[in-house]
XYZ file of C-alpha atoms in Angstrom:
499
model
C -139.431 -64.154 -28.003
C -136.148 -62.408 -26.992
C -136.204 -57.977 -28.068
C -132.988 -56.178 -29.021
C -131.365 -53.664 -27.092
C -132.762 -51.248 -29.216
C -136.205 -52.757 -29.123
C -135.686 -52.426 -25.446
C -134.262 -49.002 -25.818
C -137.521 -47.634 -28.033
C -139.765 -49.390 -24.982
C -138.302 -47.743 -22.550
C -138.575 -44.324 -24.073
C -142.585 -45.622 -25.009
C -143.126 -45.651 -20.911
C -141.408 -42.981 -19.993
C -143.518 -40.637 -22.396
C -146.684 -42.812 -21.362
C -145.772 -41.868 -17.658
C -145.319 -38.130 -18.119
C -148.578 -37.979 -19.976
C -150.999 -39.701 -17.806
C -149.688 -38.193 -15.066
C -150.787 -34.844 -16.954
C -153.934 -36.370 -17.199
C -153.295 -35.620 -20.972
C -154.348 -37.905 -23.335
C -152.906 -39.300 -26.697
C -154.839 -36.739 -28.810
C -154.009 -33.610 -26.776
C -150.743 -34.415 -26.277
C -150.198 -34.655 -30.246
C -152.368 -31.719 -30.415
C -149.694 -29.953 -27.705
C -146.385 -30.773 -29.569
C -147.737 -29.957 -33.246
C -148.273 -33.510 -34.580
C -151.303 -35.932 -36.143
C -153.015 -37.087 -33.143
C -152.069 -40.846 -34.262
C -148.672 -40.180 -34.184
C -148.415 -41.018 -30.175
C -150.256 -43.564 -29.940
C -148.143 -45.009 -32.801
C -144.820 -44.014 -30.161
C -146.733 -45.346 -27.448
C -147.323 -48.599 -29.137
C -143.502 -48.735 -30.465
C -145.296 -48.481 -34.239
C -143.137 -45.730 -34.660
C -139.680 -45.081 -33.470
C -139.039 -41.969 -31.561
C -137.341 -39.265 -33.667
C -135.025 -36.352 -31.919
C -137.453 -33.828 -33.044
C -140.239 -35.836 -31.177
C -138.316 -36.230 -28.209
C -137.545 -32.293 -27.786
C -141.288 -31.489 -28.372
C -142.331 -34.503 -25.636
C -140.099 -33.204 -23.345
C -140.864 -29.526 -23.621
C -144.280 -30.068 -23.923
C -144.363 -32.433 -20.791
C -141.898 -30.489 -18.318
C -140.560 -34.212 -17.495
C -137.058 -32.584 -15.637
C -135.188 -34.600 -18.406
C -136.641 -37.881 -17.821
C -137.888 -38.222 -21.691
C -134.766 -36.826 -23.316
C -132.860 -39.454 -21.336
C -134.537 -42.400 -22.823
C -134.100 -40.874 -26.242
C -130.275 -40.274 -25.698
C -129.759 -44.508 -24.620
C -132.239 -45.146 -27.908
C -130.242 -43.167 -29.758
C -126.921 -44.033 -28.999
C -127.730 -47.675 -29.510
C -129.396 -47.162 -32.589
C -126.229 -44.836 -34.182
C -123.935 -47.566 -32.693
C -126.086 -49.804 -34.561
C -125.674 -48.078 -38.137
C -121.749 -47.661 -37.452
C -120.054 -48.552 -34.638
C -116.762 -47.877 -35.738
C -117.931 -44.084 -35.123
C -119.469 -43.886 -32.529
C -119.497 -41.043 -30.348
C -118.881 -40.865 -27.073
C -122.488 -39.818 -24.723
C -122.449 -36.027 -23.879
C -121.444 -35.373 -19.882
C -122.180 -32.596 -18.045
C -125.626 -30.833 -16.517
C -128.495 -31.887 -19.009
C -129.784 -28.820 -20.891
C -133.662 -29.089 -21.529
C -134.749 -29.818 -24.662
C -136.942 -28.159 -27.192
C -138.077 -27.569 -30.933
C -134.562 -25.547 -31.162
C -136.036 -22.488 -29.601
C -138.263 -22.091 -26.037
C -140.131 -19.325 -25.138
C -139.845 -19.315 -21.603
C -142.055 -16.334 -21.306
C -143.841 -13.911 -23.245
C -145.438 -10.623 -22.605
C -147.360 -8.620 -24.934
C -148.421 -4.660 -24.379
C -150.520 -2.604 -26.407
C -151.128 1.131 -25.428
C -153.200 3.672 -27.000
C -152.534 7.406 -26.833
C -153.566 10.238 -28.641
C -150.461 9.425 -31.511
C -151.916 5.765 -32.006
C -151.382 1.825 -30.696
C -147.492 1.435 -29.584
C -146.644 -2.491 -29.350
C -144.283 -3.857 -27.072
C -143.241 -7.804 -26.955
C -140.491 -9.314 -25.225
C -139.575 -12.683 -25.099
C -137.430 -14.514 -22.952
C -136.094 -17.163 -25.374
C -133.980 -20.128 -24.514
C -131.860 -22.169 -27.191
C -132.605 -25.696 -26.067
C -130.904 -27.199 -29.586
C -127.651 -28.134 -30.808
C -127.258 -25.328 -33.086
C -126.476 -21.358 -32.601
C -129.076 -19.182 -33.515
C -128.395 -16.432 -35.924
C -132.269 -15.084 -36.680
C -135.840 -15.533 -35.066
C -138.634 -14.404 -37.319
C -141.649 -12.146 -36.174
C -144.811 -10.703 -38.181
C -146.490 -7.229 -38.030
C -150.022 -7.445 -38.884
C -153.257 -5.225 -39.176
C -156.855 -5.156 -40.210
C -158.747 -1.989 -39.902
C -162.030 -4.447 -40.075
C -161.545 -7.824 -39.212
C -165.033 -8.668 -39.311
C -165.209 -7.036 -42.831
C -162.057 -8.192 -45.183
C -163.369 -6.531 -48.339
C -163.337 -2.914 -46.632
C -160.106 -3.709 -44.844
C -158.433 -4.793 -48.178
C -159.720 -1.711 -50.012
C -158.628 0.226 -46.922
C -154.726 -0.955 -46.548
C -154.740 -1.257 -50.864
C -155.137 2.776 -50.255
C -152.852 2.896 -47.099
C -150.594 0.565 -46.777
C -148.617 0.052 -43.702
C -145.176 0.910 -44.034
C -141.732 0.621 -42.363
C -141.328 4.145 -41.774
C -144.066 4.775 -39.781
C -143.446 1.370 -37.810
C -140.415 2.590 -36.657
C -139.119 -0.695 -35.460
C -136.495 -1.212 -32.483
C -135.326 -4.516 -31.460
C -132.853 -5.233 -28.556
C -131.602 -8.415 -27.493
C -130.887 -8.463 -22.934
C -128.451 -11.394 -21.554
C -128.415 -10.169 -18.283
C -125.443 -8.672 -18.273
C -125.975 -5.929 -21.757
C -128.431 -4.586 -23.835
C -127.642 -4.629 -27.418
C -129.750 -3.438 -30.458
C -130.719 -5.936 -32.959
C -130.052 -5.199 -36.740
C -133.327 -6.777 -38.746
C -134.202 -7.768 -42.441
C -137.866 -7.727 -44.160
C -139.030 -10.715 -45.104
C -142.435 -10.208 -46.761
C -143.388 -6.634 -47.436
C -147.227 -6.369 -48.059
C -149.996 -3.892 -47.672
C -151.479 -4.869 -43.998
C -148.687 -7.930 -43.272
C -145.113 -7.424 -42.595
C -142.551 -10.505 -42.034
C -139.246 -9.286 -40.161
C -136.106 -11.456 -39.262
C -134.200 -10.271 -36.180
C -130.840 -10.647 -36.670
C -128.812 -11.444 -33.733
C -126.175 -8.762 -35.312
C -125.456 -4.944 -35.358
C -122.673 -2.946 -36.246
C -120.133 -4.326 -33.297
C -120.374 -7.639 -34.965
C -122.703 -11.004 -34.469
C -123.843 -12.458 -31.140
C -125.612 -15.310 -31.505
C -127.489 -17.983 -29.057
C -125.583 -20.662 -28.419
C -126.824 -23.766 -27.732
C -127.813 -24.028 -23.457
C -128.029 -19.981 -23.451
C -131.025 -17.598 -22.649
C -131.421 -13.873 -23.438
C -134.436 -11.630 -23.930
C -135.826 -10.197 -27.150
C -137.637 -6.996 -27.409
C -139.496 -5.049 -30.065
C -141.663 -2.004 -30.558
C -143.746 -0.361 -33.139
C -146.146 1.703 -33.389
C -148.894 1.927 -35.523
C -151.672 5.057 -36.381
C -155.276 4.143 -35.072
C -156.668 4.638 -38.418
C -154.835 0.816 -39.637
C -154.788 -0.561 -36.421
C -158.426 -2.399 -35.949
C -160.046 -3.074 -32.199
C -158.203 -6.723 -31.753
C -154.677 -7.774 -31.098
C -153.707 -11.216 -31.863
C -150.848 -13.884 -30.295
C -149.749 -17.007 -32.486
C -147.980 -19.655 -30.435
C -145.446 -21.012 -33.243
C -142.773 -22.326 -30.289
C -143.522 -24.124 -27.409
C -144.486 -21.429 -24.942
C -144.319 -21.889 -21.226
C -146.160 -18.691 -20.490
C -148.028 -15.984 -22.182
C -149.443 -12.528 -20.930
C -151.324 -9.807 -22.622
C -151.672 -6.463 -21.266
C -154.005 -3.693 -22.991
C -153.566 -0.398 -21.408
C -156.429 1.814 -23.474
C -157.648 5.317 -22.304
C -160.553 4.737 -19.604
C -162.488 7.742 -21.120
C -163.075 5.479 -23.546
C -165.073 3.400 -21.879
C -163.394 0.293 -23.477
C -165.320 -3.734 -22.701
C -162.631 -6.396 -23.764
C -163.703 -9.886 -24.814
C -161.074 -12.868 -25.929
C -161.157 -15.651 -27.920
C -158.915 -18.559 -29.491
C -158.404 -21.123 -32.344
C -156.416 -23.948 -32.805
C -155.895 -25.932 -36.011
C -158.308 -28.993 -34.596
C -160.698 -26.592 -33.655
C -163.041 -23.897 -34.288
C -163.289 -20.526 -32.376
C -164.289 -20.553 -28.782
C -164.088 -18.395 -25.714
C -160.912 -17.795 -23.855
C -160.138 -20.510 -21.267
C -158.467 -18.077 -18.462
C -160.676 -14.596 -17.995
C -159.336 -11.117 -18.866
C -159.000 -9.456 -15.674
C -159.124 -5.472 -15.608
C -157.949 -2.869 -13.206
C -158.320 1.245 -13.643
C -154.963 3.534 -13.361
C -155.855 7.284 -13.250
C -157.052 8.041 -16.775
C -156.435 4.143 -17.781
C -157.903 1.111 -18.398
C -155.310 -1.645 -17.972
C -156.318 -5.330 -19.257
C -154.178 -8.073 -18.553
C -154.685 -12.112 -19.633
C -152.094 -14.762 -19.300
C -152.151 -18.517 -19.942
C -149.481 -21.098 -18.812
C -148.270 -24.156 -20.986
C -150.264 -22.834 -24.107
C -151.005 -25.703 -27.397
C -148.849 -25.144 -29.901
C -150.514 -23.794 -33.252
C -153.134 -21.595 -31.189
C -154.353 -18.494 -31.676
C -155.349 -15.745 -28.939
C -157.228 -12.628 -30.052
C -158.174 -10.145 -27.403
C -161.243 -7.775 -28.920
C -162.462 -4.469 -27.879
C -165.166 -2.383 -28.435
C -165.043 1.475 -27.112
C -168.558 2.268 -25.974
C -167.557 6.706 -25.039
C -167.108 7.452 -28.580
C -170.192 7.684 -31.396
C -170.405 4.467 -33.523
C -168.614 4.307 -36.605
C -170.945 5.306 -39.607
C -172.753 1.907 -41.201
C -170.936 -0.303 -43.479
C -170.973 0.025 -47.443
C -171.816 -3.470 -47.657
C -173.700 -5.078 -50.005
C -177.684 -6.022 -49.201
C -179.516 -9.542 -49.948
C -178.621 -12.862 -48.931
C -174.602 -13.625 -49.534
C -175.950 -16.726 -51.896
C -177.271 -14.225 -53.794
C -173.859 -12.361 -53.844
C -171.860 -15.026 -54.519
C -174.184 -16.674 -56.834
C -173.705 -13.268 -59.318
C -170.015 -13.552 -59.559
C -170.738 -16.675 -61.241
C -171.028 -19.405 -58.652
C -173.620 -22.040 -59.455
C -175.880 -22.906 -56.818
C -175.531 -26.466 -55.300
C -178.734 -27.933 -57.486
C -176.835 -27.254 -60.638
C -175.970 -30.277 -62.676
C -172.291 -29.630 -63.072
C -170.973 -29.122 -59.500
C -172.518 -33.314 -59.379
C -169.912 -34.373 -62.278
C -166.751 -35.487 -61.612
C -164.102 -33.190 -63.036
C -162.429 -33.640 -66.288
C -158.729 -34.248 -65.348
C -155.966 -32.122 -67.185
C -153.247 -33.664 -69.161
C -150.302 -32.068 -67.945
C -148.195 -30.251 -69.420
C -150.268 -30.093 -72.457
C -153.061 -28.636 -70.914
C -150.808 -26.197 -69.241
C -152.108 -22.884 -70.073
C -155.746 -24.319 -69.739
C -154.393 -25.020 -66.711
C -152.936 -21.493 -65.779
C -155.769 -19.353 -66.877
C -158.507 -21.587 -64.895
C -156.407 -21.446 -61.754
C -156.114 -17.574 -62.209
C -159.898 -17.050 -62.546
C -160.469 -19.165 -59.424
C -158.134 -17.262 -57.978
C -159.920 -14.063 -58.926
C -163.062 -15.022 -57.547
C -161.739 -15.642 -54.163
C -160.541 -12.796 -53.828
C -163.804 -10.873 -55.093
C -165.848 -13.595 -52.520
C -162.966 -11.896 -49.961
C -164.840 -8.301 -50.210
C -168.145 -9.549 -50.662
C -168.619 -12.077 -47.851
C -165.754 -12.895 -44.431
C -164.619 -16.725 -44.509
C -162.073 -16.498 -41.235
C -161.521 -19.841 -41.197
C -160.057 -19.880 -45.173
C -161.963 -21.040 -48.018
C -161.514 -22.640 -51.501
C -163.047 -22.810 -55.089
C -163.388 -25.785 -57.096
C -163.915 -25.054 -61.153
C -167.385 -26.819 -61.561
C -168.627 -24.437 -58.898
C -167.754 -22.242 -61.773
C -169.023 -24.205 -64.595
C -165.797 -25.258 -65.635
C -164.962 -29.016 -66.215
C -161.230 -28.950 -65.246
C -159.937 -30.704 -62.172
C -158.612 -27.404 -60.537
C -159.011 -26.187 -57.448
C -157.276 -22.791 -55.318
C -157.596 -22.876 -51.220
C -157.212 -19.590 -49.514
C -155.741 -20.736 -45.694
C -156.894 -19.150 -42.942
C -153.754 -17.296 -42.651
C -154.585 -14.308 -45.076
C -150.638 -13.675 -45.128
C -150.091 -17.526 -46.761
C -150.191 -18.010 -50.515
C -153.119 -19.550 -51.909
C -153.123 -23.622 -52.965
C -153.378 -24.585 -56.487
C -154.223 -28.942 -57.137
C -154.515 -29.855 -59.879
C -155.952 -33.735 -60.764
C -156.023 -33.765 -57.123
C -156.576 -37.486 -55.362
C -156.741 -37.982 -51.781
C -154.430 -41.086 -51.259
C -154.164 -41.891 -47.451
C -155.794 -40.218 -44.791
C -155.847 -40.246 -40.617
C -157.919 -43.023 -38.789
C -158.822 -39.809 -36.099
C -161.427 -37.545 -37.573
C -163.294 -34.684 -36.144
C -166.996 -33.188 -37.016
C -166.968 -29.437 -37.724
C -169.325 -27.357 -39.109
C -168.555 -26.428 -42.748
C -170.239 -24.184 -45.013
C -169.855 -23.747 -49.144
C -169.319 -20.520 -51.529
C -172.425 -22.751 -53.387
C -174.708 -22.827 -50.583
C -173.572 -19.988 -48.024
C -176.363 -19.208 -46.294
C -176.516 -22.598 -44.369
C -173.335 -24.710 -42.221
C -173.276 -28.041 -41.242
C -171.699 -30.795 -39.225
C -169.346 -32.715 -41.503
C -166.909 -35.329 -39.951
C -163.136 -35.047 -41.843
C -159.939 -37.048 -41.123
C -157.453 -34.805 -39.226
C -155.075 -35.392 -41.747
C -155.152 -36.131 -45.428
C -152.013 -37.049 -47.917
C -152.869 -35.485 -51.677
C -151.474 -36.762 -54.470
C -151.663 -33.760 -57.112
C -150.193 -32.410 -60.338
C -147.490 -29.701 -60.984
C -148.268 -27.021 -64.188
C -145.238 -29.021 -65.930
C -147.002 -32.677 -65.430
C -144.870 -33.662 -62.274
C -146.663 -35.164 -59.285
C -146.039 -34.655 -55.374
C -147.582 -35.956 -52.206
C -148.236 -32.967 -49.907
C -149.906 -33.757 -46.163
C -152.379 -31.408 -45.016
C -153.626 -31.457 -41.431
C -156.725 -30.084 -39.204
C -158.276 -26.770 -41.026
C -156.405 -27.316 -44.352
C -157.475 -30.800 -44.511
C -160.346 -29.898 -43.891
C -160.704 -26.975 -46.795
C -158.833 -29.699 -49.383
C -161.352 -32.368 -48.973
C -164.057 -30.367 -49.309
C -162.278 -29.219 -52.857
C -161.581 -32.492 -53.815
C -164.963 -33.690 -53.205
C -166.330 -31.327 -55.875
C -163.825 -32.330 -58.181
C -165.568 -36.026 -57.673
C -169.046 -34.559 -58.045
C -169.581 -34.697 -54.084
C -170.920 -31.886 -52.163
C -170.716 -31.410 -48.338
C -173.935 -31.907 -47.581
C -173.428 -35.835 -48.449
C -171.253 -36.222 -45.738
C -173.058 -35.696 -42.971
C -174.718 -37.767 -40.490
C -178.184 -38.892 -41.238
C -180.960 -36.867 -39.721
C -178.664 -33.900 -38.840
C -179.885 -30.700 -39.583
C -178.626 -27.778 -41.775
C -177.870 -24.694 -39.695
C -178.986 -20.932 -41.117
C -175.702 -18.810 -41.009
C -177.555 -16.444 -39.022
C -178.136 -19.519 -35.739
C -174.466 -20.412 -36.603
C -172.695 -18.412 -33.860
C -174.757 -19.779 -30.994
C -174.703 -23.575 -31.876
């Protein structure tokens, strides 16, 4: 059987990724995990199931350092495929010193410092950006975020509700350094909120715009400071670009007598310790940290904690006693024995049952956010209506992200899901004093209904699909619990953190 020079093409660019990746010693699944895509989406490359798209290509070759061995084979597949669709146009193949690719934007290098002084936490991060796409960049978005009490989000919220951050006491400076000038950086909010701020950085100021161009590097920088009465003991890096390095430094007052721990998340998987250690060295009166990681998965978080052991203990928590079933159970939750939570839903019909609709997905909505104060769910959490007693297929998911807007389905149906699952432990608003092992496809496509009667297909992937099928499954009178292995045991919340 004779292939195509595209066929030929698309197998070429297979082996070439193939080669980059075993030599790695990366395989299929961390690789996807690396560039920010379904873990069956490279063995589907691999196995020329799926053509290569440029967007694929960038992250491959970014992700895999390959000198521009990857982009290459991309370039002959894709000129053969565009002379393919119209030849008549076809454009001649781009000379010149190859530029590497990447997802538009590569962090080359990023470095993160957080000081303490007697006036508060001062936050410096510069990054060292390179435009690795065909287009100039005009923006790059960044987020400001606090939480007096991470490990308690119903006295945080109350907290920032009271005192919210604010732009005036950031005082924000950007710059942008090519090398050969420093310029400030005009910037734009975003999202204004009480602990969250969402900034772009223009590549602007009053002299007029400077953008990246495509092939050119420069440095970003910005500060801000914020008072130590918003600012809780953690500071947190997202990797939302392909990174090739990361630092952290934390320079805090040695009188203090600060210990600094680190951990990380990704989207495929829970909390664990950091992989490189958090190395510390004294300066006079100071107590430098630093931590760096090379090459770091896209989509991962990196909190560095503290806890200052030469100051008195803050005063104990207003928290409310007794078992958080209890709590949750008297805002209305029915426990998992009830008979409704084990009937299906009643599905709406859309858009008559609009304002049914509305008002159920407001009260769910309500109740998260009173389970918010009463009980921390870090990893996000959801709220199907018969949990409530209410026989209307509606459910809201709060992500993980406490800055993202929360999910309304309604008549949701899971209609195609990933071959690759995973087993994490889950827990439930209905039975929270217990987690167990439950095995979920990485990703899930949800076919669900708009307030006007319209119908989309949204894909969710890792932790969301994760918080969506456990939704949907009450919807269909299925509880957690059913899905898991034989013989496995439940886990009491309070064993949880040292399985």
């Amino acid at each position: 059987m004779t292939t195509s020079p595209l066929e030929r093409a698309a197998e070429s660019f297979a082996a070439e990724l193939a080669r980059h990746r075993t030599g790695r010693g990366l395989s299929k699944k961390q690789l996807a995990t690396m560039m920010g895509f379904d873990p069956s989406y490279v063995s589907h490359v691999e196995g020329c199931r799926h053509r290569p798209t440029e967007d694929f290509a960038r992250r491959a070759e970014a992700v895999l350092d390959a000198d521009g061995a990857i982009w290459q084979r991309f370039r002959e597949y894709d000129q053969l495929r565009q002379a393919r669709a119209a030849p008549a146009h076809r454009e001649p193949a781009p000379t010149g010193r190859w530029l590497p690719p990447g997802t538009g934007l590569l962090v080359e290098r990023e470095t993160a410092t957080l000081t303490l002084t007697d006036h508060g936490y001062r936050c410096v991060i510069r990054r060292q950006l390179h435009n690795a796409g065909a287009e100039p960049v005009t923006r790059y978005l960044v987020r400001v975020a606090v939480d007096r009490w991470p490990d308690d989000p119903g006295r945080s919220n109350r907290h920032h509700r009271e005192h919210p951050l604010t732009f005036a006491e950031l005082g924000l400076r950007v710059f942008r350094d090519d090398g050969r000038s420093r310029e400030p950086m005009h910037w734009r909010v975003r999202h204004d909120r009480d602990a969250y701020k969402e900034i772009w950085l223009l590549f602007e100021n009053a002299d007029g715009p400077f953008p990246l161009h495509p092939g050119e590097r420069a440095e970003i920088e910005y500060a801000y400071r914020v008072g130590r009465e918003k600012w809780g003991p953690w500071f947190q890096r997202a990797v939302r670009l392909p990174t090739r390095h990361l630092a952290v430094r934390l320079d805090l007052p040695a009188a203090l007598d600060p210990r600094v721990w680190g951990v990380e998340t990704s989207l495929s998987a829970d909390e664990g310790p950091l992989r490189t250690p958090v190395r510390r060295h004294d300066r006079s009166d100071r107590a430098v940290f630093d931590w760096a990681i090379d090459d770091p998965p896209l989509n991962t978080r990196y909190r560095l904690q503290w806890r200052f052991r030469g100051e008195p203990a803050e005063a104990e928590r207003s928290t409310p006693t007794g078992r958080a079933t209890d709590r949750l159970h008297a805002l209305g939750l029915l426990p998992r024995d009830a008979d409704q939570p084990r009937r299906p839903a009643r599905p709406l019909d859309l858009p008559t049952d609009e304002p049914r609709a509305r008002e159920v997905a407001e009260r769910l909505t309500a109740v998260l956010a009173r389970v918010d104060e009463l009980h921390p769910f870090s990893a996000g959490l959801g709220l199907a209506a018969p949990q409530l007693g209410v026989d209307a297929a509606v459910a809201v998911i709060r992500p993980a992200d406490r800055a993202a807007e929360p999910v309304v389905l309604l008549n949701p149906r899971v209609v195609d899901a990933s071959p690759d699952t995973d087993e994490q432990y889950e827990g439930c608003l209905s039975f929270a004093d217990h987690r167990g092992l439950v095995p979920r496809p990485l990703r899930i496509d949800v076919e669900h209904a708009r307030f006007d009667g319209s119908r989309i297909i949204t894909s969710y992937s890792y932790g969301m699909a994760r918080l969506v099928a456990h939704e949907i499954d009450h919807l269909e009178g299925r509880l957690w619990t059913d899905r898991m292995a034989p013989g496995v045991p439940l886990v009491p919340v309070e064993e949880y953190p040292t399985v």
